[in-house]
Coordinates of N, CA and C in Angstrom, one line a residue:
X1 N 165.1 71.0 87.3 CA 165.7 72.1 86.6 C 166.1 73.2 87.6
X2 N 167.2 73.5 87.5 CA 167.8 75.2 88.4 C 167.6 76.0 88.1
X3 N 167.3 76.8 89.0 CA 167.0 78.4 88.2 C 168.4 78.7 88.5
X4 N 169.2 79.7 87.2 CA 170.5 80.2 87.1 C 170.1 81.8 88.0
X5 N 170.6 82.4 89.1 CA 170.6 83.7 88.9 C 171.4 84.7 88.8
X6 N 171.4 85.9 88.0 CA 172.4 86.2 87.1 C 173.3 86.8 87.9
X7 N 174.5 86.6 87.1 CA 175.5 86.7 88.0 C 176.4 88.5 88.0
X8 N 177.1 88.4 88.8 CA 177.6 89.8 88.5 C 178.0 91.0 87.4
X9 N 178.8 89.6 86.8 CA 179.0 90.0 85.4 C 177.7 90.3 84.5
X10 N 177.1 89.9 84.7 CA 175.8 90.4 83.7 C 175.4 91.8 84.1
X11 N 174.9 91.9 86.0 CA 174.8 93.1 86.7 C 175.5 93.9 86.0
X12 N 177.0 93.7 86.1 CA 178.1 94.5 85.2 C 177.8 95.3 83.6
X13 N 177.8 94.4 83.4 CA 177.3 94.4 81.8 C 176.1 95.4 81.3
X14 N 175.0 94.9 81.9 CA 173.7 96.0 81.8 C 174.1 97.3 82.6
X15 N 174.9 97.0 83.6 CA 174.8 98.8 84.2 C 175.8 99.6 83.2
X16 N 176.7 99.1 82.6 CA 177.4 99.3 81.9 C 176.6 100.2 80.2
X17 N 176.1 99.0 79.5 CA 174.9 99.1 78.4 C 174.5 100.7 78.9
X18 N 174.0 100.8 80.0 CA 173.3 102.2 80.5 C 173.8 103.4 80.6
X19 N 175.2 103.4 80.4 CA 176.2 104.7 81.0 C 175.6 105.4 79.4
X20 N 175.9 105.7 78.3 CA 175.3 106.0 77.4 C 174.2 106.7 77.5
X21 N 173.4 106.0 78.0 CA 171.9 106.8 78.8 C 171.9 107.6 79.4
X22 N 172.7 107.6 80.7 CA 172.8 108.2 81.8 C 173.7 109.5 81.8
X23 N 174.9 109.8 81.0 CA 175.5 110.7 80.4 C 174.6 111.2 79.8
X24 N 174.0 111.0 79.0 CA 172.9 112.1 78.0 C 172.0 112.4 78.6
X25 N 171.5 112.1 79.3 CA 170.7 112.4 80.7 C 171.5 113.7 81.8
X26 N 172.3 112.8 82.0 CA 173.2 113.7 82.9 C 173.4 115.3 82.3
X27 N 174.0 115.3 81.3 CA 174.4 116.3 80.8 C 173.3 117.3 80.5
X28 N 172.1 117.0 80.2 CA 171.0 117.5 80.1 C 170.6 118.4 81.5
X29 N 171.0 117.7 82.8 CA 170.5 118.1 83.9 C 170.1 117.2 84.5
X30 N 169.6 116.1 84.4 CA 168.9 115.1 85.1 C 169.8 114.3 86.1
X31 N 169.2 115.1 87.4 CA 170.3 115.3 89.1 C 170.7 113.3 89.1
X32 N 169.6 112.8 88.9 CA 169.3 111.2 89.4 C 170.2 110.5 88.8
X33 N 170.6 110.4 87.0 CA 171.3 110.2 86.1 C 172.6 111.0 86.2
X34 N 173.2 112.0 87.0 CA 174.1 112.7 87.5 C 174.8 111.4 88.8
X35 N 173.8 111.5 89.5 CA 174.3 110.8 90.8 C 174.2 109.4 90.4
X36 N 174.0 108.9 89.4 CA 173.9 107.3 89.3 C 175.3 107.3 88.4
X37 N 175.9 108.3 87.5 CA 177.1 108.1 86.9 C 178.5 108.3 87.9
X38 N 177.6 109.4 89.1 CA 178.7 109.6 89.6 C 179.3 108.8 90.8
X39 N 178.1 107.4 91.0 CA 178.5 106.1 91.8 C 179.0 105.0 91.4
X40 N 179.0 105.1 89.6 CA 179.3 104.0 89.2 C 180.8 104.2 88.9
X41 N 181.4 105.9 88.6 CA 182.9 106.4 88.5 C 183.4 105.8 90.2
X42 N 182.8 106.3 90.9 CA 183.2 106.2 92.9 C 183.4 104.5 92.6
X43 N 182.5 103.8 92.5 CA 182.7 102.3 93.2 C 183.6 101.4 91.9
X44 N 183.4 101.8 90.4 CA 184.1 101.5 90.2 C 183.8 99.8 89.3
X45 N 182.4 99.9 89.2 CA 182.0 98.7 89.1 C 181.8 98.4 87.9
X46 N 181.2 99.3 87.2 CA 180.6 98.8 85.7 C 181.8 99.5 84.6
X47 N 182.7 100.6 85.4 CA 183.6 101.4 84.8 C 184.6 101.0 85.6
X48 N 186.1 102.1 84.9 CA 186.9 101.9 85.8 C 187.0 102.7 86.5
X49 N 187.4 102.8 87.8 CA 187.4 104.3 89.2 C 188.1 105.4 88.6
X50 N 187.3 106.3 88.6 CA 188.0 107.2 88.6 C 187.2 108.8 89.3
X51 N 187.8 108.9 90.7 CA 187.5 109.5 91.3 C 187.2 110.9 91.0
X52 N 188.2 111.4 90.4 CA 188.1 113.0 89.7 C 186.7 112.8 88.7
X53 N 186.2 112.1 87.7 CA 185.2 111.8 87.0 C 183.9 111.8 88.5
X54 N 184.1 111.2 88.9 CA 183.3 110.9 90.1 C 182.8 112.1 90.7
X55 N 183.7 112.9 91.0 CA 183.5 114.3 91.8 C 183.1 115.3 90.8
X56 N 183.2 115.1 89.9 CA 182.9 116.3 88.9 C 181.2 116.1 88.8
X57 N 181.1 114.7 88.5 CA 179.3 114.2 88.5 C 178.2 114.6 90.0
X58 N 179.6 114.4 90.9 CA 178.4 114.7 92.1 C 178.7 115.5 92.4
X59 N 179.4 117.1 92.2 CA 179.4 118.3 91.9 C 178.8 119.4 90.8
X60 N 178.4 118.3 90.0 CA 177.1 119.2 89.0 C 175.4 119.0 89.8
X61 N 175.7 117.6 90.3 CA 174.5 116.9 90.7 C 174.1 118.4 91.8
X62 N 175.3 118.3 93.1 CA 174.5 119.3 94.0 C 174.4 121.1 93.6
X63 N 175.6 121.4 92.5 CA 175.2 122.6 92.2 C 173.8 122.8 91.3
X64 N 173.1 121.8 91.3 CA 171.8 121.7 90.6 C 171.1 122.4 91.6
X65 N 171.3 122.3 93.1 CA 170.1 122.8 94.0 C 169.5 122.0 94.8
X66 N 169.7 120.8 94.2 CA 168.3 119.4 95.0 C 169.3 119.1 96.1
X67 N 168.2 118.9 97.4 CA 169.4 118.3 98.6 C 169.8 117.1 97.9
X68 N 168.8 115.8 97.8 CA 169.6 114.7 97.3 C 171.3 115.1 96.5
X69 N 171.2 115.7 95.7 CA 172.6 116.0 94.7 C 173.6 116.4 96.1
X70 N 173.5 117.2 97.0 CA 174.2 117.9 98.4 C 174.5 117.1 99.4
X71 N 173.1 116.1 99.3 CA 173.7 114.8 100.2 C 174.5 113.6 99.5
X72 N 174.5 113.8 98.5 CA 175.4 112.4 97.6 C 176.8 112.6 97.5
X73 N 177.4 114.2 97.5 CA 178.2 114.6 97.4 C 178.6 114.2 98.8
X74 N 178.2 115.2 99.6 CA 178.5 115.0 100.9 C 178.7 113.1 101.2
X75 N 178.1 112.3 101.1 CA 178.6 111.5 101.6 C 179.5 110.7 101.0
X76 N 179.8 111.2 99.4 CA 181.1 110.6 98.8 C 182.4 111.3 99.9
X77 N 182.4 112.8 99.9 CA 183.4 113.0 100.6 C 183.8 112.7 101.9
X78 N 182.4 112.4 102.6 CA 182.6 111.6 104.1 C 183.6 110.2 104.0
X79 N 182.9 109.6 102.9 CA 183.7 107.8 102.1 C 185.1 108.2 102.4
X80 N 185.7 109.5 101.7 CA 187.0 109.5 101.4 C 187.8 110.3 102.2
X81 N 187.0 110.6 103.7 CA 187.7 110.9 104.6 C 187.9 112.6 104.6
X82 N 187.6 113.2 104.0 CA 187.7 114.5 103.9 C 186.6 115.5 104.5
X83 N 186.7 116.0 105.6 CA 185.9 116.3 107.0 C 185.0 117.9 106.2
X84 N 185.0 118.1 105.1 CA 184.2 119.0 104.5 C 182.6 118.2 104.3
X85 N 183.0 116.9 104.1 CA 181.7 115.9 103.5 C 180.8 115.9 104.8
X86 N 181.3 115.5 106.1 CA 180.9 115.4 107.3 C 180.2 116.5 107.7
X87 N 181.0 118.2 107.5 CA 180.2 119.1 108.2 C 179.2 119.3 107.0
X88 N 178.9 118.8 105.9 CA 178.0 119.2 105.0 C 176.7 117.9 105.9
X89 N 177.2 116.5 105.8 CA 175.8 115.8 106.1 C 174.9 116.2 107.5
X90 N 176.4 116.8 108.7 CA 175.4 117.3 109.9 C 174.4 118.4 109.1
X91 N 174.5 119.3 108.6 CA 173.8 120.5 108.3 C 172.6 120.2 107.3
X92 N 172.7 118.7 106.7 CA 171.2 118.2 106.2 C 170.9 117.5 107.4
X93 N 172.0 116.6 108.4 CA 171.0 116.1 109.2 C 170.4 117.1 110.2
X94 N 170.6 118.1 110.5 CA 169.8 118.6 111.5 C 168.7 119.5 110.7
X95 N 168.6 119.4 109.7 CA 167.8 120.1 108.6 C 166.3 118.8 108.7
X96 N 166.7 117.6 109.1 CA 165.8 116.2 109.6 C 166.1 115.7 108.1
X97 N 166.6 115.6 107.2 CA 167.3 114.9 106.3 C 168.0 113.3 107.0
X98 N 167.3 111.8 106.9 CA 167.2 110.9 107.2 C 168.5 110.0 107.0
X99 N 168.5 110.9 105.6 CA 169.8 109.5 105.4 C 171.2 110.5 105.7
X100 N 170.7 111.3 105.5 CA 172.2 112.5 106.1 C 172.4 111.7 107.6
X101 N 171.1 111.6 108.6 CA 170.8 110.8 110.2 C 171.6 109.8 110.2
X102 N 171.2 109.5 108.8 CA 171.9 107.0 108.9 C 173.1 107.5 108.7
X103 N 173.5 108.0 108.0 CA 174.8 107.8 107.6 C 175.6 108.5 108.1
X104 N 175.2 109.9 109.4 CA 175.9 110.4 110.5 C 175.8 108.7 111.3
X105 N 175.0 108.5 111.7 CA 175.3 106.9 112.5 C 176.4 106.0 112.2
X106 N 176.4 105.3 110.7 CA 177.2 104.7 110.3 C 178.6 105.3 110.5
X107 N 178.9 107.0 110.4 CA 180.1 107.4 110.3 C 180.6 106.8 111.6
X108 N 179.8 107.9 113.2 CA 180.3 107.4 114.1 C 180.4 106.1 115.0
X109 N 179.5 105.0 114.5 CA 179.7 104.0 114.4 C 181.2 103.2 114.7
X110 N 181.7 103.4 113.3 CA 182.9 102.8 112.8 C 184.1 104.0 113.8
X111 N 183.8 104.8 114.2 CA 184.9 105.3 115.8 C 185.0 103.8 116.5
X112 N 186.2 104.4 117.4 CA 186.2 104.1 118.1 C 186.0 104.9 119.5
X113 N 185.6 104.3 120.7 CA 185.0 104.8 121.9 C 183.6 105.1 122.1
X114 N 183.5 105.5 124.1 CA 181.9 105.2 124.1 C 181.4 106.6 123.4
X115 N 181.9 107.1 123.7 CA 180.9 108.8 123.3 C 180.8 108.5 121.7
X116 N 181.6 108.2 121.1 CA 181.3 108.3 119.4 C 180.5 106.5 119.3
X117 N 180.3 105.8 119.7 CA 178.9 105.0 119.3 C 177.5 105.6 120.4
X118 N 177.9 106.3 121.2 CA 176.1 107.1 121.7 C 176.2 107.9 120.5
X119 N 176.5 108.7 120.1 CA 176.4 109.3 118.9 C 176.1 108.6 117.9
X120 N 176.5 107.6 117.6 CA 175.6 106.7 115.9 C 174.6 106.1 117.0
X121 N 174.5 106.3 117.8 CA 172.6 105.7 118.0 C 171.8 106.6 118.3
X122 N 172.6 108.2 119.0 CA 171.7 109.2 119.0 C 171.4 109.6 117.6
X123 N 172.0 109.3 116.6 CA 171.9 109.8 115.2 C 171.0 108.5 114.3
X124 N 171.2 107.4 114.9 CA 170.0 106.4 114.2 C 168.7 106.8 114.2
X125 N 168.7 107.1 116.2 CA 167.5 107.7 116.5 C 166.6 108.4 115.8
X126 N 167.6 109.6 115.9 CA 167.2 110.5 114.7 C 166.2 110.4 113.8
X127 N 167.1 109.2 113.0 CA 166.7 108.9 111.6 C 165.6 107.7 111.3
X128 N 165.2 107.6 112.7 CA 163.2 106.7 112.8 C 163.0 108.0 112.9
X129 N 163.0 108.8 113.9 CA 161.9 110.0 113.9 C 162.0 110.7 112.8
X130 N 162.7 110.8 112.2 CA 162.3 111.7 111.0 C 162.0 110.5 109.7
X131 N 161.4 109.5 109.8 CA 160.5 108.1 108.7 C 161.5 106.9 108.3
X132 N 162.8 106.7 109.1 CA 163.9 105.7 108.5 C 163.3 104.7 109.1
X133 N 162.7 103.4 109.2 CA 162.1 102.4 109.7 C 163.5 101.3 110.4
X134 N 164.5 101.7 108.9 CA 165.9 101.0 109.5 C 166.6 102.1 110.7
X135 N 166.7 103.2 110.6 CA 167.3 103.7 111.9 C 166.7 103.4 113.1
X136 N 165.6 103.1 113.3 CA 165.2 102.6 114.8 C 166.3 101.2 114.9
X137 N 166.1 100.0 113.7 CA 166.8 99.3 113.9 C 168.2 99.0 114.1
X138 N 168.6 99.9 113.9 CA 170.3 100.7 113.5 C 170.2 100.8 114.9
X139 N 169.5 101.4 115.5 CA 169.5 102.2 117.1 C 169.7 101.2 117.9
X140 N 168.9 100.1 117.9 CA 168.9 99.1 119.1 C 170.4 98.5 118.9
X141 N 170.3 98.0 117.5 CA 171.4 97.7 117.4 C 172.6 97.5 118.2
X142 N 173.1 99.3 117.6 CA 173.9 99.9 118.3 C 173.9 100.2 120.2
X143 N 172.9 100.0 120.3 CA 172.4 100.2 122.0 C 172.7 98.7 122.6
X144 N 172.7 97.7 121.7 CA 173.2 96.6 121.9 C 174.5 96.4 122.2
X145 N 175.2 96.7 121.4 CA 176.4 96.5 121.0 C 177.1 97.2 122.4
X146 N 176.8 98.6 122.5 CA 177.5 99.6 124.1 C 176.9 98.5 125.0
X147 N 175.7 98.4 125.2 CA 175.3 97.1 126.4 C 176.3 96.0 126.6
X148 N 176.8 95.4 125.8 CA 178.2 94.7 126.2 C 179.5 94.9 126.7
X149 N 179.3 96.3 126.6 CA 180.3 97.1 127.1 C 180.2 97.0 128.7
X150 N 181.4 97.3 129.5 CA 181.0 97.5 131.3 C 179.7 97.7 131.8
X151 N 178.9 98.1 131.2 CA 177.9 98.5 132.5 C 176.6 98.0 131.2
X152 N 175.9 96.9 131.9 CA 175.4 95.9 131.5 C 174.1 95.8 132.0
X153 N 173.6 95.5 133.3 CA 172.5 95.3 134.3 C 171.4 96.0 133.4
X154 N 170.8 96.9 134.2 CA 169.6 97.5 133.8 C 169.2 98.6 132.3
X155 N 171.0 99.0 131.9 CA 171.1 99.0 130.5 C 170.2 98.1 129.7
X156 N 170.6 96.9 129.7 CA 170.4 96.2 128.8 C 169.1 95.5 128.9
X157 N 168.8 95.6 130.1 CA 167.1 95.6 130.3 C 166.4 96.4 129.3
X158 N 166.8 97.8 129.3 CA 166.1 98.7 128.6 C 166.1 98.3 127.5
X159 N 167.2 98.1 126.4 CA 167.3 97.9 125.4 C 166.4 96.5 124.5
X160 N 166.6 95.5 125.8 CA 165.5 94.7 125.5 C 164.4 95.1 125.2
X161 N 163.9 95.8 126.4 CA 162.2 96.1 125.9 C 162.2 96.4 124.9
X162 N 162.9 97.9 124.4 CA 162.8 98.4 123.7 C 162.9 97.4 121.7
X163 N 163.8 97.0 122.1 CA 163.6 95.6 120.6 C 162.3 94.7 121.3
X164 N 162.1 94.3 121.7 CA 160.6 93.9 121.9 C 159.5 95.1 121.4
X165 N 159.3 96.1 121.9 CA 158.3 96.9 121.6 C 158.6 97.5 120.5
X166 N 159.4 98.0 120.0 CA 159.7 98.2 118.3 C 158.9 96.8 117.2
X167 N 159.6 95.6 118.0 CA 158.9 94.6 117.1 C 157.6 94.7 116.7
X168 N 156.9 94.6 118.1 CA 155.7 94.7 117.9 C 155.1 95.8 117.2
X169 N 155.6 97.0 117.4 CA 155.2 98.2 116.8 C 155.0 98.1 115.2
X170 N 156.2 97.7 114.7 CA 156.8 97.2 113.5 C 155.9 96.0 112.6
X171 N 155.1 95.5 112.9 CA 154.1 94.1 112.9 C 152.9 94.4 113.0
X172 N 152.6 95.7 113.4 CA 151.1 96.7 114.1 C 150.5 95.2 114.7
X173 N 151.7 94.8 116.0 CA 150.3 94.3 117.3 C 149.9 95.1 118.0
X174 N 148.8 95.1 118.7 CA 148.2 96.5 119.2 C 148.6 96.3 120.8
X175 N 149.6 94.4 120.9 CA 150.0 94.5 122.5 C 151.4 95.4 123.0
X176 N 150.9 95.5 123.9 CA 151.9 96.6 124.6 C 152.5 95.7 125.8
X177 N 153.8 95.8 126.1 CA 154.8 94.7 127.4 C 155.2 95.8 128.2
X178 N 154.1 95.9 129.8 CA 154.7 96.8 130.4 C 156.4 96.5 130.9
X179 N 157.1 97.8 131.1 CA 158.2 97.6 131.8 C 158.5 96.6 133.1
X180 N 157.3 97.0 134.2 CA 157.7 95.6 134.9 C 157.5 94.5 135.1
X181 N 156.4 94.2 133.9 CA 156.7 92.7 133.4 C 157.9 92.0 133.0
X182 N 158.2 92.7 132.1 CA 159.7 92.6 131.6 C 161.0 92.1 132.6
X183 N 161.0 93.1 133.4 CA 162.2 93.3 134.5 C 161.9 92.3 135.5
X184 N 160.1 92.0 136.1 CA 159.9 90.9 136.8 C 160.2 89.1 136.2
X185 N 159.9 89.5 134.9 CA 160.1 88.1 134.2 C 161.4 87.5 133.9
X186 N 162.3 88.4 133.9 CA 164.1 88.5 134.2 C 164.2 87.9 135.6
X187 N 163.5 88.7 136.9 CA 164.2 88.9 138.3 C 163.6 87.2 138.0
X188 N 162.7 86.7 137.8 CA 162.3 84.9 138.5 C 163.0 84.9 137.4
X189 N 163.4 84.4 136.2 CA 164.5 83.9 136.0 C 166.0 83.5 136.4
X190 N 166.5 84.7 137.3 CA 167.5 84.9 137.8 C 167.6 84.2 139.3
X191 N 166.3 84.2 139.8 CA 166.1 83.4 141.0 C 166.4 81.8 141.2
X192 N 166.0 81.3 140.2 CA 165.7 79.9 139.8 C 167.2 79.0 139.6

């Protein structure tokens, strides 16, 4: 026997069934049911797009007050390229607002050049120190990714450790890999 698992169109279908919900919700005030109508207008999925509908939902959401509503907004307008959305998520991310962090990362990320990806990993960074479990991983990531870049050697040493010691951190082993284990276990490798 196969298990069927349900397919999009159903996804479709029930988020759909819910908009009814979520408008009477919404309209009432309810920021969550605001920002859940105003992603399903944005993406377009259970409805059809319609962006103006979209902006108006995540425009009541942040004049509500709640950062969430300020950050949803803000990062629809970052989506759509409109550099108001951007200077709004810096001013939650330095507020230590996490996903305002990830999604300063993601923005500069997708640049091109080196200074705008140290920026999405200084901003992944960020977004572990202030409780993102994925921006640490975002971070190496991206510290990966520059390590392929020109200058390779003792870069990418670091970066190693560093995804090694995250792992373990991440796993609560209580062992710790000093640095010049690391770099000695490379150098006889390299010898051989």
């Amino acid at each position: 026997m196969r298990l069927a698992l349900p397919s999009r169109a159903d996804e479709r279908t029930k988020r759909r069934s819910k908009i009814p919900e979520w408008i009477a919700a919404a309209s009432s005030g309810d920021v969550d049911a605001q920002l859940a109508l105003a992603w399903e207008y944005a993406r377009g999925d259970a409805v059809d797009p319609d962006f103006v509908t979209a902006w108006n939902w995540f425009d009541r959401a942040a004049s509500s007050g709640q950062e969430n509503g300020v950050l949803h907004r803000a990062r629809f307008l970052q989506l759509r390229g409109v550099p108001e959305g951007l200077r709004e998520l810096r001013k939650l991310a330095l507020k230590g607002n996490w996903n305002a962090q990830f999604w300063l990362g993601t923005h500069y990320q997708s640049q091109h050049g080196r200074l705008s990806q140290l920026r999405a990993a200084v901003w992944y960074g960020r977004s572990f120190k202030s409780g993102n479990l994925g921006g640490k991983l975002a971070k190496l990531a991206q510290l990966r990714r520059i390590a392929h870049q020109p200058f390779r050697t003792l870069f990418a040493a670091k970066v190693i450790f560093e995804a090694v010691s995250t792992f373990l951190q991440m796993f609560r082993q209580d062992q710790q890999i000093e640095t010049h284990e690391v770099l000695m276990y490379r150098l006889k490798s390299r010898t051989r």
